Coordinates of C-alpha atoms in Angstrom, one line a residue:
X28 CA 0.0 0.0 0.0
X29 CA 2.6 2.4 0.8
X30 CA 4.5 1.4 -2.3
X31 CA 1.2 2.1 -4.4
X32 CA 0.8 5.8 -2.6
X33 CA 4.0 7.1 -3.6
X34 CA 3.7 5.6 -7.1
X35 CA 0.2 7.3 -7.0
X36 CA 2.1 10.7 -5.8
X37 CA 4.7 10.9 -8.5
X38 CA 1.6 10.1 -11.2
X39 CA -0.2 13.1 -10.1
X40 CA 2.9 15.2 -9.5
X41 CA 3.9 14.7 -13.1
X42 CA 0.6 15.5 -14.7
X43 CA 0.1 17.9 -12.7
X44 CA 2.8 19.5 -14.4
X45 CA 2.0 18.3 -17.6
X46 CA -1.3 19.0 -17.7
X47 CA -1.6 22.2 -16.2
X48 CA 0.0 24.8 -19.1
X49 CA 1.5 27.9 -18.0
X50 CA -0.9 31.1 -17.8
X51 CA -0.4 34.8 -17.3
X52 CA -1.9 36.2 -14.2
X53 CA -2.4 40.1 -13.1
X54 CA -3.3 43.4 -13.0
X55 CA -4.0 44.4 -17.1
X56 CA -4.8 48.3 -16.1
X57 CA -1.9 48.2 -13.7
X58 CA 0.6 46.3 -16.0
X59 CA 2.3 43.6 -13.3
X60 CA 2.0 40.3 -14.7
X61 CA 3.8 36.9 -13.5
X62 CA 3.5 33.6 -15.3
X63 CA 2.0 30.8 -13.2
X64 CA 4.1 27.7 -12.9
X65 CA 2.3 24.7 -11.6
X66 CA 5.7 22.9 -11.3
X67 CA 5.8 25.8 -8.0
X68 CA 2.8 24.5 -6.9
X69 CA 3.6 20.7 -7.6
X70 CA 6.8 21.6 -5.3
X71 CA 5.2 23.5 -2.2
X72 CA 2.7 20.9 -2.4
X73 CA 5.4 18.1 -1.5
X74 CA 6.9 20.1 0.7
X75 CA 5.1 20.4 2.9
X76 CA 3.7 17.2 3.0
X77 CA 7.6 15.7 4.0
X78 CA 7.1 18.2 6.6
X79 CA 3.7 16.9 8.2
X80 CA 5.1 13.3 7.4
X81 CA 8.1 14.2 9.9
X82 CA 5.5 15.0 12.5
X83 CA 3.2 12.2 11.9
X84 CA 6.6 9.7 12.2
X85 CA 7.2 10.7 15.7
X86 CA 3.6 8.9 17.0
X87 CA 5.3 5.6 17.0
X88 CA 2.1 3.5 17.5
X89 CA 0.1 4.6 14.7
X90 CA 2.7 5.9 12.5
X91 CA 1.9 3.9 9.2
X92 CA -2.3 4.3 9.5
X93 CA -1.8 8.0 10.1
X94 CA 0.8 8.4 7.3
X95 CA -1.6 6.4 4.7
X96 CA -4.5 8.3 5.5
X97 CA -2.9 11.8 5.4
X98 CA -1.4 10.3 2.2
X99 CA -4.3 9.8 0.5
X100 CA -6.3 12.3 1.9
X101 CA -4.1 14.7 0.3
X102 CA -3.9 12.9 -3.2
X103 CA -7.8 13.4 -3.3
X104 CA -7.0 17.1 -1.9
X105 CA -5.0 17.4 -4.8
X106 CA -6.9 15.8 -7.9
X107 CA -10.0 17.7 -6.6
X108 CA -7.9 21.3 -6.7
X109 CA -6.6 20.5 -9.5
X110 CA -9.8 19.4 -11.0
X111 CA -11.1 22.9 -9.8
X112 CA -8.4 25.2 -11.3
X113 CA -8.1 23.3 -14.5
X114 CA -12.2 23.4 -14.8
X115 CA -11.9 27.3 -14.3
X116 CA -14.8 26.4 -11.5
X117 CA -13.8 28.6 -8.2
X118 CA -16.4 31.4 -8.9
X119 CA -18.8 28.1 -9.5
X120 CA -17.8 26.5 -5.3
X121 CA -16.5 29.5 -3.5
X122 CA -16.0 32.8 -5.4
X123 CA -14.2 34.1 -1.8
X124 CA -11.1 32.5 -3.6
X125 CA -11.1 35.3 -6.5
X126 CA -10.8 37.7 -3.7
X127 CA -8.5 36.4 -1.1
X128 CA -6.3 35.8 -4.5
X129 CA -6.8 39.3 -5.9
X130 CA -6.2 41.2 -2.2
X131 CA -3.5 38.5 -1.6
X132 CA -1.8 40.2 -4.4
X133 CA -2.4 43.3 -3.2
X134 CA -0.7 43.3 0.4
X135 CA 2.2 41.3 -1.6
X136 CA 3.1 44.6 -3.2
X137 CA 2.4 46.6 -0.7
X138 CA 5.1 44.8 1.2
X139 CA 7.4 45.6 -1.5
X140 CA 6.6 49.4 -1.2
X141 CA 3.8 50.2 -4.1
X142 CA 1.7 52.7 -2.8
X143 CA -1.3 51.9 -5.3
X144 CA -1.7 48.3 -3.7
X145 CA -1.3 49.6 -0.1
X146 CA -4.3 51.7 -0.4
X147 CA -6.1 48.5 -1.6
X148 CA -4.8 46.4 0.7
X149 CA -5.8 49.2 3.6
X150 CA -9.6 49.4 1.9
X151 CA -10.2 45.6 2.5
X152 CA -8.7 45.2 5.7
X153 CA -10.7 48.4 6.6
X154 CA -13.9 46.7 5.2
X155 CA -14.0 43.4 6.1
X156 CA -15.3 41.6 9.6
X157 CA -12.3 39.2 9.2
X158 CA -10.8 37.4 6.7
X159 CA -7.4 39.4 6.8
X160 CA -5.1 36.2 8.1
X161 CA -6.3 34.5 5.1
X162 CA -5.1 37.5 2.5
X163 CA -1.8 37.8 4.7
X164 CA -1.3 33.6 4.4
X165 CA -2.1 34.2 0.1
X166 CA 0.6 37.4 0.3
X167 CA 3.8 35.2 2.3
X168 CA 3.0 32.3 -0.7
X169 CA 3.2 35.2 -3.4
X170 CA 6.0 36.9 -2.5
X171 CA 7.8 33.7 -2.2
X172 CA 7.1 31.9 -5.2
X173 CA 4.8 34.6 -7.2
X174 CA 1.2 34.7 -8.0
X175 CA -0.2 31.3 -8.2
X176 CA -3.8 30.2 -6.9
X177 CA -2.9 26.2 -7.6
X178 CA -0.1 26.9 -5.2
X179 CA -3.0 28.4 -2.6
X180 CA -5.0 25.6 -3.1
X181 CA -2.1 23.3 -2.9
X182 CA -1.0 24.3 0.6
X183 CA -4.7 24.1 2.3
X184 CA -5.0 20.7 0.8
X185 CA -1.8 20.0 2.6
X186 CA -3.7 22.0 5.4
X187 CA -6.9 20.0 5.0
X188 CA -5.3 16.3 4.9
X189 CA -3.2 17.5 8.6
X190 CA -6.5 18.3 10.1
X191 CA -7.5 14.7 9.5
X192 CA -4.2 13.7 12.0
X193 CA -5.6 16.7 14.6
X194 CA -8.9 15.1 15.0
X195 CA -7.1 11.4 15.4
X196 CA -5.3 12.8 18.2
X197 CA -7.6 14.7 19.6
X198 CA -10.3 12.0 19.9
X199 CA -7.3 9.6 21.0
X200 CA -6.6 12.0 24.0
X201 CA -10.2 12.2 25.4
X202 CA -11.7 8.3 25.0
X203 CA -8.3 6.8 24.8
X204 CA -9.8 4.3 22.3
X205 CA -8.2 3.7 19.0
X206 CA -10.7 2.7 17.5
X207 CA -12.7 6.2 17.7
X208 CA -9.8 8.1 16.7
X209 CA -9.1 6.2 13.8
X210 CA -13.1 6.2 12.6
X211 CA -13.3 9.8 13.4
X212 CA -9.9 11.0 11.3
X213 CA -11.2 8.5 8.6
X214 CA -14.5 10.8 8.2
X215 CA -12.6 14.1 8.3
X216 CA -10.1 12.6 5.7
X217 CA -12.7 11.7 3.4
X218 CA -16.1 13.4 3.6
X219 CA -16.8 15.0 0.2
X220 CA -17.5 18.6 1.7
X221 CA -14.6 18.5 4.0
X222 CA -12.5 17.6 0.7
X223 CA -14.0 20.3 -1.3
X224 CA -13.6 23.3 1.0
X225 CA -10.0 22.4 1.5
X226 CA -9.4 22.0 -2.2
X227 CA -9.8 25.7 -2.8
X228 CA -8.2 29.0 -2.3
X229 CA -10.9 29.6 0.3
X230 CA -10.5 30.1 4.6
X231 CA -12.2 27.3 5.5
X232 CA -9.6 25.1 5.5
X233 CA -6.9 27.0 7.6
X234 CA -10.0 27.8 10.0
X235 CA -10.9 24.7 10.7
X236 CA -7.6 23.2 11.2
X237 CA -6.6 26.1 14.0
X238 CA -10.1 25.3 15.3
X239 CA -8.5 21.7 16.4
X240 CA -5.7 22.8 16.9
X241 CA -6.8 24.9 19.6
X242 CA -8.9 22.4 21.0
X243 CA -6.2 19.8 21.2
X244 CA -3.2 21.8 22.8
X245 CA -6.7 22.7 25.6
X246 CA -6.8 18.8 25.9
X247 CA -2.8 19.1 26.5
X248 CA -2.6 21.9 28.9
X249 CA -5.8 20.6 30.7
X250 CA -4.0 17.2 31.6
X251 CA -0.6 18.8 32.0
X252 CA 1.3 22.2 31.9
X253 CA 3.2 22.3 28.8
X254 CA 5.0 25.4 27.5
X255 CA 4.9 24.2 23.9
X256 CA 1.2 23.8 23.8
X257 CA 0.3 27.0 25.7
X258 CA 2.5 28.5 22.8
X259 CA 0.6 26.6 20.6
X260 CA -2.7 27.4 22.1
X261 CA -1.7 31.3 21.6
X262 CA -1.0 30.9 18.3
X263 CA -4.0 28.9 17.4
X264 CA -6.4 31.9 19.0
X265 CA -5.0 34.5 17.5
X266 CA -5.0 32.7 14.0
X267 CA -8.5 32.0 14.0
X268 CA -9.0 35.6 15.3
X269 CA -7.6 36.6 12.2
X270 CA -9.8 34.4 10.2
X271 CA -13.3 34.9 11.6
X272 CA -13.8 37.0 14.9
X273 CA -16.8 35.4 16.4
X274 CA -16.0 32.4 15.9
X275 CA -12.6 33.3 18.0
X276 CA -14.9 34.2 21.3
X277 CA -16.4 30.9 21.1
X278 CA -13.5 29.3 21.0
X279 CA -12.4 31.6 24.3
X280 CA -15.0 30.8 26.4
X281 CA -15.0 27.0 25.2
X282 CA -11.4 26.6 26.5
X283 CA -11.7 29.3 29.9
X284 CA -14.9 26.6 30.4
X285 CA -12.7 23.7 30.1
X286 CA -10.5 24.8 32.4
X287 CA -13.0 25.8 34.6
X288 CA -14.2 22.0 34.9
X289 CA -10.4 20.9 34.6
X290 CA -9.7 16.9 33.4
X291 CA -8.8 16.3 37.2
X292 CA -10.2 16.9 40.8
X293 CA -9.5 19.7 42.1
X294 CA -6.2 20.3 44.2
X295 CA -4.1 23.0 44.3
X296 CA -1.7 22.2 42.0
X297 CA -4.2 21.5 39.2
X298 CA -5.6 25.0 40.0
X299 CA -2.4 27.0 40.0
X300 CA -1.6 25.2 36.5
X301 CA -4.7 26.1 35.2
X302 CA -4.7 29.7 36.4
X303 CA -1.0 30.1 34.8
X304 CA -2.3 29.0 31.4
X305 CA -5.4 31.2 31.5
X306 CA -2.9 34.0 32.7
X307 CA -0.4 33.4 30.2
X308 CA -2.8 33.0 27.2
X309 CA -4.9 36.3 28.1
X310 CA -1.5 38.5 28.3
X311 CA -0.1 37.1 24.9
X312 CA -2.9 37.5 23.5
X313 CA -3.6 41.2 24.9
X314 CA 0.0 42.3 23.7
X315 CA -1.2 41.0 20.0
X316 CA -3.8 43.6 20.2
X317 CA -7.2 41.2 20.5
X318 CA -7.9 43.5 22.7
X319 CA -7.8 46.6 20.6
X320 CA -9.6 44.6 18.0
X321 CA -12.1 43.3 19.9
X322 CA -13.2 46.4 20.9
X323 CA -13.2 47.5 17.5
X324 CA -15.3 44.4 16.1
X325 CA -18.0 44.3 18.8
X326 CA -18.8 48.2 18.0
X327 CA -19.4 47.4 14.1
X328 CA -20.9 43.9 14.5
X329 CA -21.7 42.6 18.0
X330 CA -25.6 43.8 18.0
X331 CA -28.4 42.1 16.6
X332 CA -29.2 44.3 14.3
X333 CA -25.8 44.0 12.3
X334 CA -26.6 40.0 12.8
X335 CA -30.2 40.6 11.1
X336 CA -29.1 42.7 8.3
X337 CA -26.2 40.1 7.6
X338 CA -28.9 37.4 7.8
X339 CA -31.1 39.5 5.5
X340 CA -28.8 39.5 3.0
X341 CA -28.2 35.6 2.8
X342 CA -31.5 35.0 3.0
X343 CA -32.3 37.0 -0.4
X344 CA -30.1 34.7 -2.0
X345 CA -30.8 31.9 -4.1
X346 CA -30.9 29.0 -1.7
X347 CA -32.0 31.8 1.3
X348 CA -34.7 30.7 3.4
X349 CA -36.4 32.9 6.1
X350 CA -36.6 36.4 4.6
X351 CA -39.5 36.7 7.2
X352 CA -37.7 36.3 10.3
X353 CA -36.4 39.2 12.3
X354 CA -33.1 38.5 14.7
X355 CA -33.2 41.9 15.5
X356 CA -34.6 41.2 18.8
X357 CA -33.8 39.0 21.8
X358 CA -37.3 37.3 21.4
X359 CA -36.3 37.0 17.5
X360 CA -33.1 35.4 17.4
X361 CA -34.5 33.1 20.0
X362 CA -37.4 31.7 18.1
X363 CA -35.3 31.2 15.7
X364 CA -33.2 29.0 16.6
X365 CA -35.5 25.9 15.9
X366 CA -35.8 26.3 12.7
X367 CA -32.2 27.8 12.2
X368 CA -30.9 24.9 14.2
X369 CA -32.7 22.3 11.5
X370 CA -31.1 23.8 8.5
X371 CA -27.9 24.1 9.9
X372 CA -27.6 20.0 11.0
X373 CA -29.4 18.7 7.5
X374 CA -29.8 21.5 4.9
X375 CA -30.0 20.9 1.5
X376 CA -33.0 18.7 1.9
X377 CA -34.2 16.7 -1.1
X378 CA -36.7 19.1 -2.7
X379 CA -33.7 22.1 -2.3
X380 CA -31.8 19.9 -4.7
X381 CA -32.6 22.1 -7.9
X382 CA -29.3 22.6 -9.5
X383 CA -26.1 20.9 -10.2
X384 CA -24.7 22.5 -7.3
X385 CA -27.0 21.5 -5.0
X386 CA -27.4 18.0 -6.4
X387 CA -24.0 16.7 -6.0
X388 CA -24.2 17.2 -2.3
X389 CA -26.7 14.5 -1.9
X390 CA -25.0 11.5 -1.4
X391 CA -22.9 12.6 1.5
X392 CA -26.1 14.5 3.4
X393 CA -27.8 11.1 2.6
X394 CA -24.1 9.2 4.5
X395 CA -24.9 12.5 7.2
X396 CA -28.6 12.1 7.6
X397 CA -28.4 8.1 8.5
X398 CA -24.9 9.2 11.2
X399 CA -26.9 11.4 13.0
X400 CA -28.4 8.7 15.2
X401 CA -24.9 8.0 15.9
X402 CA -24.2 11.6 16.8
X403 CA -26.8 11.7 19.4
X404 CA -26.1 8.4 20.8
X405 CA -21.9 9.8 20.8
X406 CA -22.9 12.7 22.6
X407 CA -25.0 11.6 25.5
X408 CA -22.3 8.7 26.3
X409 CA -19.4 11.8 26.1
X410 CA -22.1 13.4 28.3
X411 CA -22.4 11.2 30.5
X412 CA -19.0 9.8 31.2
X413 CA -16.2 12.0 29.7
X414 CA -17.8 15.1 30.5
X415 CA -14.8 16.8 32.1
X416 CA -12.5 15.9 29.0
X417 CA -14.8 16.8 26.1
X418 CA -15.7 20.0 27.3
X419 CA -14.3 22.3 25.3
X420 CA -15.6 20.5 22.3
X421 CA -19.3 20.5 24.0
X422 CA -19.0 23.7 24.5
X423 CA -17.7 25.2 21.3
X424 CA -19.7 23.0 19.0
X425 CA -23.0 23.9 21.5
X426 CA -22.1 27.5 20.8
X427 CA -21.0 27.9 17.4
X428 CA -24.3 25.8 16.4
X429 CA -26.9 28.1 18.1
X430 CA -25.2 31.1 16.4
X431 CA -25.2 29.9 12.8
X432 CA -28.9 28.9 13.6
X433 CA -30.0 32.5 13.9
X434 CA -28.3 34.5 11.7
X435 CA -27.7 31.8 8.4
X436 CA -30.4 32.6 6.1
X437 CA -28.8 30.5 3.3
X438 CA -28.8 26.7 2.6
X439 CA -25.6 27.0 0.5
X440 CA -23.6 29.1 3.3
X441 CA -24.8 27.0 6.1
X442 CA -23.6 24.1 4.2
X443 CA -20.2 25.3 3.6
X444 CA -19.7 26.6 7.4
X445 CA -21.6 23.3 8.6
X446 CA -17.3 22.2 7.8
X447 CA -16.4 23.8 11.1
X448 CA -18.9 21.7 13.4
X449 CA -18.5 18.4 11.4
X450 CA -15.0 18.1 12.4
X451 CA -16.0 17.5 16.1
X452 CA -19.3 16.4 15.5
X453 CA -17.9 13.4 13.5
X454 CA -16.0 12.2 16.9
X455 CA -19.6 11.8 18.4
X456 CA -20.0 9.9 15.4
X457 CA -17.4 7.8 16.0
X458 CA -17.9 6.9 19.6
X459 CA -21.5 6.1 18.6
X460 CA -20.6 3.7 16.1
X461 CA -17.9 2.0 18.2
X462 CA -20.7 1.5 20.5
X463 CA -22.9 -0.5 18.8
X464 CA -20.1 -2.3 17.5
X465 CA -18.9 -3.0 21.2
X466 CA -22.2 -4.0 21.6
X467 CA -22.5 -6.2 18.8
X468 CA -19.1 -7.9 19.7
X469 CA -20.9 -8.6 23.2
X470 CA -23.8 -10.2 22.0
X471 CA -22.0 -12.4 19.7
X472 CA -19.3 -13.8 22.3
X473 CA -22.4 -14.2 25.0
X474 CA -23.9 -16.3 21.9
X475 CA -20.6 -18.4 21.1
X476 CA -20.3 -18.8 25.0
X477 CA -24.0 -20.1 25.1
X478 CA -25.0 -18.1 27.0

């Protein structure tokens, strides 16, 4: 298998290159051009996979399952992008790319002093809620190996395929079972949607993978003090601070609620670790400026009615739903959640399905529709009997779902931002399927025994 993976690398890599014939990319009015190479892109792509395989070598125990299944998650990573760039289809999945590519350009020059593309770099960082760690990620790329959007897509493949390994040991850390983590990193590796919104130039891959990322080094720090992770944990915050504000405060008061429960009794040594890491965490991450920022963000957008205009707007769209409602008000946003709550967990439903780009989601929400059982049954045992170790995840995910049910009016963007819950919601998934199968395994030894 592992001879058949790198055989399967180098075929891709070289048609990749092949296939993929140079273009000229730009500014026309402005007169900057670069030519794309995909052999650039074919190169950062391997990169930085030997770089995530040197991690993944260190776990000893599960070395060659993890390095097959980050393997292969990134080959379909790969064919998909490619797939999508050759195709010309970003507007078609995710027309953010265009942007994040054309402002990603931007800041690039404005780094190297042009004037023109500082003002435009200023006007969207100026203008948007978030989003600005994505066009900075795009501008370090370009301005080391040129304009290139493969290349972009390329590295959150690479990006996507890792968060696969996150989940493995994140799921490993709170049940200790093998068997979850595998089945869990298995459905984040493959699942068509996760697959397609890292295959793109988009943010959703880099958000989701600093999403576990911050939730594993929380697992860390909870069981033990760990500079390394608290660095780590830092990092992870302020990334996804960069990348969508809201979702950043969630995350906060997820992990200061995890801490507050702690993995362990109570003693005084587990609380002067704790305190230290809550300590250390809020002051890095008051020197970055969050606080500044913050301040800044909550004054523009944290009311309800910035959240109801927002909502209005998706829900004039082509897949919105809900023009009616009005989140405007306490009552509002409250009643509904319901509704918000059902589209969120299983939207596009059958009769939605009436174009191509609605129809090709069906198989997988029909794979999601008959897991959710599973969900349920994974979160009341997690409930029930890990409730100290999963609570950052219970939290979050509890969270982050009742406020994409109020203010998503869209099927298409719920969909898409459905990514960042599925990640943990498919290790509920997990543990509920290993249950049954426990329980299946019981019933058939009490039956061999006789019994």
């Amino acid at each position: 298998m592992k001879v058949i993976l790198v055989i399967t690398y180098l075929l891709v890599s070289v048609t990749i290159v092949v296939a993929v014939p140079p273009i000229v990319q730009g500014f026309p009015d402005y007169g900057n051009f670069s030519v794309f190479d995909a052999g650039q892109a074919v190169l950062l792509w391997l990169v930085l996979a030997l770089v995530i395989g040197y991690f993944i070598y260190q776990n000893k125990e599960e070395r060659s399952f993890l390095l097959q299944l980050f393997g292969w998650a990134l080959v379909c990573r790969i064919v998909v992008s490619t797939a999508i760039f050759i195709f010309n289809a970003q507007e078609f999945f995710g027309g953010d790319a265009l942007t994040y590519d054309f402002y990603g350009y931007a800041q690039m020059k404005a780094w190297q002093g042009d004037s023109y593309f500082q003002t435009l770099s200023n006007h969207f960082a100026e203008g948007q809620a978030s989003a600005w760690g994505m066009v900075k990620m795009v501008a370090v790329v370009y301005s080391v190996i040129g304009r290139n959007t493969l290349a972009i897509q390329f590295l959150n493949s690479v990006i996507g395929a890792a968060t696969a390994i996150l989940v493995f040991a994140c799921a490993k850390q709170v049940y200790q079972n093998t068997r979850v983590a595998k089945i869990a990193a298995v459905f984040v590796a493959f699942f068509p949607s996760l697959v397609l919104w890292s295959a793109q130039g988009l943010k959703d891959a880099p958000i989701v993978f600093v999403l576990v990322l911050a939730i594993l080094a929380s697992l860390r720090l909870n069981e033990k003090f760990s500079l390394k992770y608290a660095v780590i944990l830092i990092v992870a915050l302020f990334s996804i601070l960069s990348l969508r504000f809201y979702v950043f405060y969630m995350m906060a008061v997820a992990i200061g609620g995890s801490f507050l429960l702690g993995m362990q009794k109570i003693t005084p040594t587990n609380f002067v670790r704790q305190f230290v890491v809550l300590v250390l965490v809020g002051v890095s991450l008051t020197y970055l400026g969050v606080t500044r920022y913050a301040n800044a963000q909550f004054a523009r957008f944290g009311n309800l009615e910035a959240m109801q205009r927002s909502r209005l707007d998706l829900s004039r769209a082509g897949s919105g739903f809900g023009q009616e409602v009005d989140v405007s008000t306490t009552q509002g946003a409250i009643s509904t959640i319901p509704i918000g709550l059902i589209y969120l967990l299983f939207a596009p439903f059958p009769w939605q399905l009436v174009s191509l780009r609605q129809s090709i989601t069906l198989p997988e929400m029909v794979v999601w529709w008959l897991s959710f059982p599973l969900l349920v049954l994974g979160i009341w045992y997690s409930i029930k009997y890990k409730l100290r170790q999963i609570a950052p995840i219970v939290i979050f995910t509890s969270m982050l779902s009742l406020a994409y049910s109020v203010f998503q009016g869209n099927v298409g963007t719920a969909y898409r931002q459905r990514a960042q819950l599925l990640v943990f919601y498919f290790v509920f998934v997990a543990v509920g399927l290993v249950l049954l199968k426990e329980k299946k395994e019981e019933r058939d030894r009490l039956r061999q025994a006789g019994l």
